[in-house]
Short mmCIF file of C-alpha atoms and ligand atoms in Angstrom, two decimals:
data_model
loop_
_atom_site.label_atom_id
_atom_site.label_comp_id
_atom_site.label_asym_id
_atom_site.label_seq_id
_atom_site.Cartn_x
_atom_site.Cartn_y
_atom_site.Cartn_z
CA MET D 1 -31.61 -4.43 11.28
CA ARG D 2 -34.59 -2.61 12.94
CA LEU D 3 -34.66 -2.26 16.43
CA HIS D 4 -37.99 -3.96 17.27
CA ASN D 5 -37.31 -7.35 16.16
CA MET D 6 -33.67 -7.11 17.78
CA PHE D 7 -34.12 -9.38 20.77
CA LYS D 8 -36.79 -11.46 19.06
CA LYS D 9 -35.81 -15.11 19.04
CA THR D 10 -36.08 -16.93 15.82
CA GLY D 11 -35.06 -20.11 14.48
CA GLU D 12 -32.63 -18.53 12.44
CA LYS D 13 -30.72 -16.93 14.73
CA ILE D 14 -30.38 -20.22 17.17
CA THR D 15 -28.99 -22.27 14.25
CA SER D 16 -26.54 -18.94 13.44
CA ILE D 17 -24.98 -19.31 16.75
CA HIS D 18 -24.71 -23.56 16.93
CA SER D 19 -24.42 -24.68 13.39
CA ARG D 20 -20.82 -24.74 12.43
CA ASN D 21 -21.98 -23.84 8.84
CA ARG D 22 -22.26 -20.03 10.39
CA ARG D 23 -23.36 -17.47 8.04
CA LYS D 24 -20.77 -14.83 7.90
CA PRO D 25 -21.30 -11.37 8.52
CA GLU D 26 -20.51 -8.46 5.79
CA ALA D 27 -19.43 -4.78 7.05
CA PRO D 28 -22.07 -3.47 9.30
CA GLU D 29 -24.16 -0.92 7.62
CA GLY D 30 -26.73 -0.03 10.25
CA ILE D 31 -26.17 1.85 13.25
CA LEU D 32 -26.83 -1.27 15.03
CA LYS D 33 -26.36 -4.86 13.85
CA LYS D 34 -27.01 -8.10 15.25
CA CYS D 35 -23.45 -10.24 15.70
CA ASN D 36 -24.14 -13.42 13.99
CA LYS D 37 -22.10 -15.70 16.37
CA CYS D 38 -23.10 -14.49 19.80
CA GLY D 39 -26.29 -12.90 18.70
CA ALA D 40 -25.54 -9.59 20.57
CA ALA D 41 -26.55 -6.14 19.42
CA ILE D 42 -23.82 -4.36 19.00
CA LEU D 43 -22.66 -0.38 17.48
CA THR D 44 -21.61 -0.52 13.82
CA ASP D 45 -19.20 2.09 14.37
CA GLU D 46 -17.59 0.23 17.36
CA VAL D 47 -16.82 -2.64 15.04
CA ILE D 48 -15.92 -0.36 11.81
CA ASN D 49 -13.38 1.72 14.21
CA GLY D 50 -11.95 -0.81 16.11
CA LYS D 51 -10.48 -3.96 14.38
CA TYR D 52 -13.82 -5.72 13.19
CA ILE D 53 -13.93 -7.51 16.23
CA CYS D 54 -17.17 -8.26 18.06
CA PRO D 55 -17.30 -6.18 21.64
CA LYS D 56 -19.43 -9.15 23.29
CA CYS D 57 -17.95 -12.34 22.20
CA HIS D 58 -14.71 -11.31 20.22
CA GLY D 59 -15.74 -12.69 17.36
CA TYR D 60 -14.02 -11.68 14.02
CA PHE D 61 -15.98 -10.23 11.30
CA ARG D 62 -14.08 -10.03 7.80
CA ILE D 63 -12.57 -6.72 7.14
CA PRO D 64 -12.31 -5.11 3.80
CA ALA D 65 -9.00 -4.97 2.27
CA TYR D 66 -7.68 -1.14 2.65
CA LYS D 67 -9.19 -1.40 6.21
CA ARG D 68 -6.45 -4.61 6.76
CA ILE D 69 -3.71 -2.62 4.96
CA GLU D 70 -4.10 0.32 7.81
CA LEU D 71 -4.26 -1.70 10.74
CA VAL D 72 -1.16 -3.90 9.76
CA THR D 73 0.83 -0.97 7.89
CA ASP D 74 2.63 2.10 8.81
CA ALA D 75 0.32 5.21 7.92
CA GLY D 76 0.68 6.58 4.44
CA SER D 77 3.35 3.91 3.48
CA PHE D 78 1.25 1.73 1.54
CA GLU D 79 1.58 2.35 -2.47
CA GLU D 80 -0.70 0.43 -4.27
CA TRP D 81 0.22 -1.44 -7.63
CA ASP D 82 -1.76 -2.71 -10.53
CA ALA D 83 -4.99 -0.82 -8.93
CA LYS D 84 -6.44 -1.34 -12.33
CA ILE D 85 -5.35 -3.94 -14.93
CA ASP D 86 -6.01 -2.93 -18.35
CA GLU D 87 -9.17 -4.63 -20.29
CA GLY D 88 -7.01 -5.61 -23.03
CA GLU D 89 -5.18 -7.90 -20.72
CA ARG D 90 -7.92 -9.02 -18.75
CA PRO D 91 -10.21 -12.03 -20.43
CA GLU D 92 -13.73 -10.40 -18.85
CA ASN D 93 -15.82 -13.11 -19.51
CA PRO D 94 -13.95 -16.06 -21.00
CA LEU D 95 -17.30 -18.26 -20.65
CA ASN D 96 -19.64 -16.03 -21.63
CA PHE D 97 -21.06 -17.05 -18.27
CA ARG D 98 -24.49 -15.54 -18.25
CA GLY D 99 -24.72 -12.25 -15.73
CA TYR D 100 -20.86 -12.70 -14.97
CA THR D 101 -20.18 -9.49 -16.45
CA GLU D 102 -22.86 -7.41 -14.94
CA LYS D 103 -22.43 -8.80 -11.66
CA VAL D 104 -18.48 -7.74 -11.61
CA LYS D 105 -19.18 -4.34 -12.87
CA ALA D 106 -21.94 -4.11 -9.97
CA LEU D 107 -19.45 -5.19 -7.45
CA ARG D 108 -16.97 -2.45 -8.69
CA VAL D 109 -19.53 0.17 -8.07
CA LYS D 110 -20.85 -1.12 -4.51
CA THR D 111 -17.36 -2.04 -3.47
CA GLY D 112 -15.10 0.97 -4.87
CA LEU D 113 -12.62 -2.21 -5.49
CA ASP D 114 -11.48 -3.37 -9.23
CA GLU D 115 -11.17 -6.67 -8.38
CA ALA D 116 -11.22 -9.10 -4.92
CA VAL D 117 -7.65 -8.40 -4.21
CA VAL D 118 -5.56 -5.17 -3.53
CA THR D 119 -1.70 -5.67 -3.79
CA GLY D 120 1.20 -3.21 -3.43
CA LYS D 121 4.21 -2.11 -1.06
CA ALA D 122 3.99 -0.64 2.51
CA THR D 123 6.14 -0.89 5.61
CA ILE D 124 5.35 -2.56 8.70
CA CYS D 125 6.99 -0.87 11.81
CA GLY D 126 9.63 0.27 9.56
CA TYR D 127 10.20 -2.80 7.46
CA PRO D 128 9.66 -2.86 3.98
CA VAL D 129 7.01 -5.66 2.25
CA VAL D 130 4.86 -6.38 -0.72
CA ILE D 131 1.40 -6.81 0.71
CA GLY D 132 -1.77 -8.32 -0.83
CA VAL D 133 -5.03 -8.49 0.95
CA CYS D 134 -7.94 -10.75 -0.35
CA ASP D 135 -11.59 -8.82 0.05
CA GLY D 136 -14.45 -10.98 0.57
CA ARG D 137 -16.91 -8.37 -0.44
CA PHE D 138 -15.95 -9.45 -3.82
CA MET D 139 -17.37 -12.67 -4.78
CA MET D 140 -16.20 -13.97 -2.21
CA ALA D 141 -12.42 -13.33 -2.85
CA SER D 142 -12.77 -15.97 -5.35
CA MET D 143 -9.64 -15.93 -7.63
CA GLY D 144 -10.27 -15.48 -11.15
CA HIS D 145 -7.45 -14.16 -13.53
CA ALA D 146 -7.33 -10.69 -12.37
CA VAL D 147 -6.91 -12.20 -8.77
CA GLY D 148 -4.10 -14.61 -9.82
CA GLU D 149 -2.49 -11.79 -12.20
CA LYS D 150 -2.42 -9.36 -9.39
CA ILE D 151 -0.81 -11.40 -6.98
CA THR D 152 1.67 -12.97 -9.62
CA ARG D 153 2.95 -9.55 -10.52
CA ALA D 154 3.34 -8.59 -6.86
CA VAL D 155 5.51 -11.37 -5.88
CA GLU D 156 7.46 -11.10 -9.38
CA ARG D 157 7.97 -7.56 -8.42
CA ALA D 158 9.00 -8.58 -4.77
CA THR D 159 11.47 -10.91 -6.12
CA LYS D 160 13.17 -7.98 -8.64
CA GLU D 161 12.96 -5.72 -5.44
CA ARG D 162 14.38 -8.36 -3.28
CA LEU D 163 11.15 -7.66 -0.52
CA PRO D 164 9.02 -10.22 1.53
CA VAL D 165 5.48 -10.91 0.96
CA VAL D 166 2.73 -10.84 3.19
CA LEU D 167 -0.18 -12.17 1.84
CA PHE D 168 -3.44 -11.92 3.75
CA THR D 169 -6.07 -14.71 2.00
CA CYS D 170 -9.53 -15.16 2.01
CA SER D 171 -11.21 -16.79 -0.36
CA GLY D 172 -14.51 -19.02 -1.77
CA GLY D 173 -11.69 -20.81 -4.07
CA ALA D 174 -11.17 -20.73 -7.83
CA ARG D 175 -13.77 -18.36 -9.51
CA MET D 176 -16.26 -20.86 -11.34
CA GLN D 177 -17.72 -18.05 -13.59
CA GLU D 178 -13.77 -18.48 -15.42
CA GLY D 179 -13.56 -22.18 -15.56
CA ILE D 180 -10.05 -23.35 -16.56
CA ILE D 181 -8.72 -20.03 -16.74
CA SER D 182 -9.32 -19.68 -12.80
CA LEU D 183 -7.85 -22.95 -12.15
CA MET D 184 -4.73 -22.08 -14.02
CA GLN D 185 -3.92 -18.97 -11.84
CA MET D 186 -2.88 -21.67 -8.98
CA ALA D 187 -0.09 -22.61 -11.07
CA LYS D 188 0.31 -19.27 -11.94
CA THR D 189 0.73 -17.94 -8.72
CA SER D 190 2.49 -20.76 -7.20
CA ALA D 191 4.95 -20.45 -9.76
CA ALA D 192 5.72 -16.99 -8.78
CA LEU D 193 6.50 -17.89 -5.29
CA LYS D 194 8.63 -20.88 -5.97
CA ARG D 195 11.09 -18.34 -7.93
CA HIS D 196 10.54 -16.02 -4.79
CA SER D 197 11.54 -18.62 -2.77
CA ASP D 198 14.22 -20.15 -4.44
CA ALA D 199 15.89 -16.53 -4.45
CA GLY D 200 15.79 -17.04 -0.65
CA PHE D 201 12.91 -14.68 0.52
CA LEU D 202 10.48 -14.82 2.84
CA TYR D 203 6.75 -15.38 2.34
CA ILE D 204 4.39 -15.06 4.96
CA PRO D 205 0.74 -16.08 4.31
CA VAL D 206 -1.84 -14.84 7.06
CA LEU D 207 -5.11 -17.19 6.69
CA THR D 208 -8.29 -15.31 7.54
CA ASP D 209 -11.65 -16.55 7.70
CA PRO D 210 -12.76 -18.58 5.00
CA THR D 211 -9.42 -19.84 3.19
CA THR D 212 -10.62 -22.24 0.75
CA GLY D 213 -10.87 -24.34 -2.34
CA GLY D 214 -7.88 -23.16 -4.94
CA VAL D 215 -6.65 -20.72 -2.84
CA THR D 216 -5.82 -23.37 -0.52
CA ALA D 217 -4.35 -25.70 -2.69
CA SER D 218 -1.88 -22.84 -4.05
CA PHE D 219 -0.58 -19.90 -2.66
CA ALA D 220 -2.18 -19.82 0.89
CA MET D 221 -0.38 -22.76 1.97
CA LEU D 222 3.40 -22.10 0.41
CA GLY D 223 4.62 -19.92 2.98
CA ASP D 224 7.73 -20.11 4.68
CA ILE D 225 5.63 -19.22 7.98
CA ILE D 226 1.80 -19.84 7.77
CA LEU D 227 0.05 -17.44 10.30
CA ALA D 228 -3.81 -17.90 10.84
CA GLU D 229 -6.53 -15.80 12.39
CA PRO D 230 -8.37 -17.31 15.45
CA GLY D 231 -11.30 -19.50 14.26
CA ALA D 232 -10.82 -18.87 10.60
CA LEU D 233 -11.98 -21.70 8.34
CA ILE D 234 -9.13 -23.45 6.33
CA GLY D 235 -9.78 -25.92 3.82
CA PHE D 236 -10.26 -27.32 0.45
CA ALA D 237 -13.61 -28.85 -0.12
CA GLY D 238 -16.27 -27.81 2.20
CA PRO D 239 -17.25 -29.98 5.26
CA ARG D 240 -20.80 -30.81 4.16
CA VAL D 241 -19.14 -31.94 0.89
CA ILE D 242 -16.59 -34.24 2.63
CA GLU D 243 -19.02 -35.79 4.76
CA GLN D 244 -21.17 -37.16 1.67
CA THR D 245 -18.14 -37.99 -0.04
CA ILE D 246 -16.58 -39.99 2.56
CA GLY D 247 -19.78 -40.86 4.61
CA GLN D 248 -18.57 -40.14 7.91
CA LYS D 249 -19.05 -37.71 10.45
CA LEU D 250 -16.09 -34.95 10.83
CA PRO D 251 -14.60 -34.38 13.95
CA GLU D 252 -14.98 -31.28 15.96
CA GLY D 253 -13.61 -27.89 14.72
CA PHE D 254 -12.79 -29.50 11.78
CA GLN D 255 -11.10 -26.92 9.55
CA ARG D 256 -10.60 -24.30 11.81
CA ALA D 257 -7.44 -22.60 12.23
CA GLU D 258 -6.87 -24.54 15.77
CA PHE D 259 -7.59 -27.94 14.24
CA LEU D 260 -4.76 -26.97 11.70
CA LEU D 261 -2.52 -25.78 13.97
CA GLU D 262 -3.01 -29.15 16.03
CA HIS D 263 -2.47 -30.81 12.91
CA GLY D 264 0.84 -29.76 11.98
CA PHE D 265 -0.26 -27.02 8.90
CA VAL D 266 -0.26 -23.63 10.61
CA ASP D 267 2.70 -22.11 12.21
CA ARG D 268 1.13 -20.03 14.50
CA ILE D 269 -2.59 -18.39 15.42
CA VAL D 270 -2.08 -14.61 15.68
CA THR D 271 -4.64 -12.45 16.91
CA ARG D 272 -5.68 -9.05 15.34
CA ASP D 273 -4.33 -7.42 18.41
CA GLU D 274 -0.97 -8.94 18.25
CA MET D 275 -0.67 -9.30 14.09
CA LYS D 276 1.26 -6.46 13.45
CA GLU D 277 4.06 -6.62 16.12
CA VAL D 278 4.17 -10.33 15.03
CA LEU D 279 4.95 -9.78 11.74
CA ARG D 280 7.30 -7.09 13.05
CA GLN D 281 9.18 -9.72 15.13
CA ILE D 282 9.26 -12.14 11.93
CA LEU D 283 10.35 -9.23 9.11
CA LYS D 284 12.80 -8.16 11.92
CA MET D 285 14.41 -11.62 12.07
CA HIS D 286 14.69 -11.80 8.42
CA THR D 287 16.43 -8.86 7.90
CA VAL D 288 20.08 -9.28 7.46
CA ILE D 289 21.84 -6.54 9.84
CA ASP D 290 25.35 -5.78 8.65
CA GLU D 291 26.61 -4.76 11.86
CA LYS D 292 29.33 -7.15 13.30
CA LYS D 293 30.10 -6.95 16.65
CA GLU D 294 33.20 -8.82 17.28
CA GLU D 295 33.90 -9.84 20.97
CA CYS D 296 37.11 -8.40 22.38
CA PRO D 297 39.46 -11.18 22.73
CA GLU D 298 39.94 -10.80 26.52
CA LYS D 299 36.58 -11.93 26.86
CA LYS D 300 36.57 -14.68 24.48
CA LYS D 301 39.71 -16.21 26.47
CA GLU D 302 37.36 -15.27 29.78
CA ASN D 303 34.82 -17.46 28.58
CA ARG D 304 36.82 -20.12 27.31
CA LYS D 305 38.28 -20.31 30.78
CA ASN D 306 35.02 -20.66 32.14
CA ILE D 307 33.84 -23.26 30.00
CA SER D 308 36.84 -25.47 30.99
CA ALA D 309 36.14 -24.44 34.43
CA GLY D 310 32.52 -26.28 34.35
CA LYS D 311 34.33 -29.24 33.39
CA GLU D 312 36.71 -30.19 36.08
CA ASN D 313 35.59 -31.72 39.64
CA VAL D 314 32.38 -33.16 38.63
CA SER D 315 32.50 -37.01 38.54
CA ALA D 316 30.66 -39.08 35.86
CA TRP D 317 28.23 -40.17 38.88
CA GLU D 318 27.62 -36.61 39.91
CA ARG D 319 26.53 -36.24 36.47
CA VAL D 320 24.31 -38.69 36.46
CA LEU D 321 22.87 -37.71 39.81
CA LYS D 322 22.38 -34.09 38.19
CA SER D 323 20.78 -35.52 35.08
CA ARG D 324 18.11 -37.04 37.41
CA GLU D 325 17.51 -34.11 39.44
CA LYS D 326 13.82 -33.28 39.55
CA GLU D 327 14.25 -29.70 39.36
CA ARG D 328 16.74 -29.59 36.59
CA PRO D 329 16.30 -27.50 33.79
CA VAL D 330 14.45 -28.76 30.56
CA GLY D 331 14.31 -27.54 26.95
CA LYS D 332 12.09 -24.75 27.04
CA ASP D 333 14.25 -23.35 29.82
CA TYR D 334 17.08 -23.05 28.04
CA ILE D 335 15.24 -21.25 25.32
CA ASP D 336 13.71 -18.52 27.81
CA ARG D 337 17.15 -18.21 29.37
CA LEU D 338 19.48 -18.03 26.44
CA PHE D 339 17.47 -16.72 23.92
CA THR D 340 15.58 -13.28 23.24
CA ASP D 341 12.11 -13.03 21.08
CA PHE D 342 11.60 -16.47 20.78
CA VAL D 343 8.86 -16.63 18.22
CA GLU D 344 7.67 -20.38 18.10
CA LEU D 345 6.61 -22.06 15.24
CA HIS D 346 4.59 -24.90 14.92
CA GLY D 347 3.98 -28.38 12.87
CA ASP D 348 5.51 -30.95 10.37
CA ARG D 349 2.84 -29.24 7.60
CA TYR D 350 1.85 -32.73 7.44
CA TYR D 351 0.32 -34.86 9.79
CA LYS D 352 0.49 -33.24 13.64
CA ASP D 353 2.21 -30.43 15.52
CA ASP D 354 4.41 -32.67 18.09
CA PRO D 355 4.79 -30.90 21.94
CA ALA D 356 7.70 -32.83 22.50
CA VAL D 357 9.97 -30.59 20.11
CA VAL D 358 9.60 -26.87 20.26
CA GLY D 359 11.25 -24.51 17.64
CA GLY D 360 11.26 -21.36 16.44
CA ILE D 361 13.17 -18.46 15.65
CA ALA D 362 15.11 -16.37 18.34
CA TYR D 363 17.64 -14.01 18.78
CA PHE D 364 20.89 -15.25 20.45
CA HIS D 365 23.63 -12.38 21.47
CA GLY D 366 21.84 -10.46 18.80
CA LYS D 367 21.83 -12.83 16.06
CA ALA D 368 18.71 -14.31 14.82
CA VAL D 369 19.22 -18.28 15.08
CA THR D 370 16.83 -21.53 14.77
CA VAL D 371 15.97 -23.13 18.07
CA ILE D 372 14.93 -26.63 18.38
CA ALA D 373 14.89 -28.37 21.27
CA GLN D 374 13.35 -31.71 22.66
CA CYS D 375 11.13 -30.53 25.50
CA LYS D 376 10.02 -31.90 28.76
CA GLY D 377 7.57 -31.18 31.10
CA LYS D 378 7.68 -29.83 34.78
CA THR D 379 4.73 -31.82 36.00
CA THR D 380 3.25 -35.22 35.22
CA LYS D 381 0.23 -33.60 33.43
CA GLU D 382 2.74 -31.64 31.06
CA ASN D 383 4.91 -34.71 30.66
CA LEU D 384 2.35 -36.78 29.32
CA GLU D 385 1.23 -33.38 26.94
CA ARG D 386 4.81 -33.40 26.01
CA ASN D 387 5.22 -37.27 26.08
CA PHE D 388 8.25 -37.25 28.16
CA ALA D 389 10.07 -35.29 25.44
CA MET D 390 10.26 -38.12 23.46
CA PRO D 391 9.49 -37.49 19.73
CA SER D 392 7.10 -39.00 17.23
CA PRO D 393 7.82 -38.98 13.65
CA GLU D 394 6.27 -35.62 13.42
CA GLY D 395 8.50 -34.11 15.92
CA TYR D 396 11.53 -35.12 13.60
CA ARG D 397 9.53 -33.57 10.96
CA LYS D 398 8.97 -30.55 12.09
CA ALA D 399 12.63 -30.37 13.19
CA LEU D 400 13.57 -31.15 9.63
CA ARG D 401 11.34 -28.44 8.36
CA LEU D 402 12.62 -25.80 10.60
CA MET D 403 16.21 -27.00 9.71
CA LYS D 404 15.50 -26.39 6.00
CA GLN D 405 13.76 -22.97 7.08
CA ALA D 406 16.97 -22.03 8.74
CA GLU D 407 19.18 -23.35 5.65
CA LYS D 408 17.26 -21.18 3.22
CA PHE D 409 17.66 -18.17 5.09
CA GLN D 410 21.05 -18.93 6.15
CA ARG D 411 20.39 -18.98 9.98
CA PRO D 412 22.41 -21.05 12.26
CA VAL D 413 20.75 -23.73 13.89
CA ILE D 414 20.90 -24.27 17.77
CA CYS D 415 19.35 -27.85 19.14
CA PHE D 416 18.83 -28.99 22.40
CA VAL D 417 18.58 -32.58 22.70
CA ASP D 418 17.03 -34.27 26.05
CA THR D 419 17.17 -37.86 25.71
CA PRO D 420 15.15 -39.78 28.31
CA GLY D 421 16.58 -42.19 30.85
CA GLY D 422 16.04 -45.17 28.95
CA PHE D 423 17.37 -44.30 25.42
CA LEU D 424 20.80 -43.80 25.66
CA ARG D 425 22.03 -44.66 22.44
CA ASN D 426 22.58 -41.29 21.66
CA GLY D 427 25.15 -40.87 24.65
CA GLY D 428 22.42 -39.58 27.31
CA ARG D 429 21.52 -35.99 27.50
CA ARG D 430 23.71 -33.61 25.74
CA ALA D 431 23.12 -30.26 23.97
CA TRP D 432 25.22 -29.56 20.76
CA THR D 433 25.27 -26.62 18.52
CA GLY D 434 25.88 -26.24 14.72
ZN1 ZN J 501 -20.53 -11.32 18.75
#
């Protein structure tokens, strides 16, 4: 934009700050650019050399695919796959949609991309992965034949090479210019991911702004662990379409990543600064390490002694009093003291995330385990948030989901049950491992 009207207040600017369907920035091209989230003038270079984050409001701009790969993978480790899909394998313009061929050709020149997704193999902090990144500059990364084909091939090759898959999604949905062929990509990518999952491998989609339509309805939501960037729009139909259809006003923050987290559809929101580290942690936890550290027999005996020692000299009444102590540890304390590198995972993928149940993956003496804990709060406020550790159906569904996940990855499950006083059907408070 030009300097002279940089601080001019225009109606358009005001709506772009406040309206929920704010316009999204493309990669800035001039020296200065106006952030369309906070309206501040920002240096283009500062944004490009950083992580495409507004230095003023910390809003996220969309990232070109190769830049994203550079940010999350180890330098020089990326090997691109299917950079160009042969013309013969590609239905160029199946509906003879007017202007479509020309548009794709022009975009190839403009973006230097062959299509709206880049796929390949790389390492993240030394852990090998198959990675795919959608690029919004190419027809809003809509899913046509080429996009579906590249993702499917990448997932199939990941299954063959026994590798986890990380996909950064961003899409306006299915590519309408390809009609039914674009919709078929939903089934194709989903089927490839099912085979990858059945073979026991990990898939992490990272939902970035915006992930919508047929992509949300297929590969974006099929992850073992679903991550999202803060503030990302994630949904099927757009908010305006829904409002017009159901004739109701939608709740505040509808379809944003935070809303989805609260409603149990996303495991975790991860900032750009933490992204590589969080991926490293999760990948490490899903890498089987062969070294078996056997505990020496004397130590085992000693431990057993200690355990039995704990059982002596405590009367039933003392136990009752202990269970009612105000300062007694709650689920989260056990997690913090007994485990390391706890990665909390949220949601039942159905309705809500239940704060009464805390779950995730952590290390227990060097072994990755799934931890599920009924969790009280320390204060009244916390207790109200956690519903005094009384799970709702969504809490049980979260626990069940995490147990199934543990089964897939052959992790032991450690549960901490903290049944509130009035509910003694399970024999009061008890912790078990299994
Ligand atoms: Zn800003």
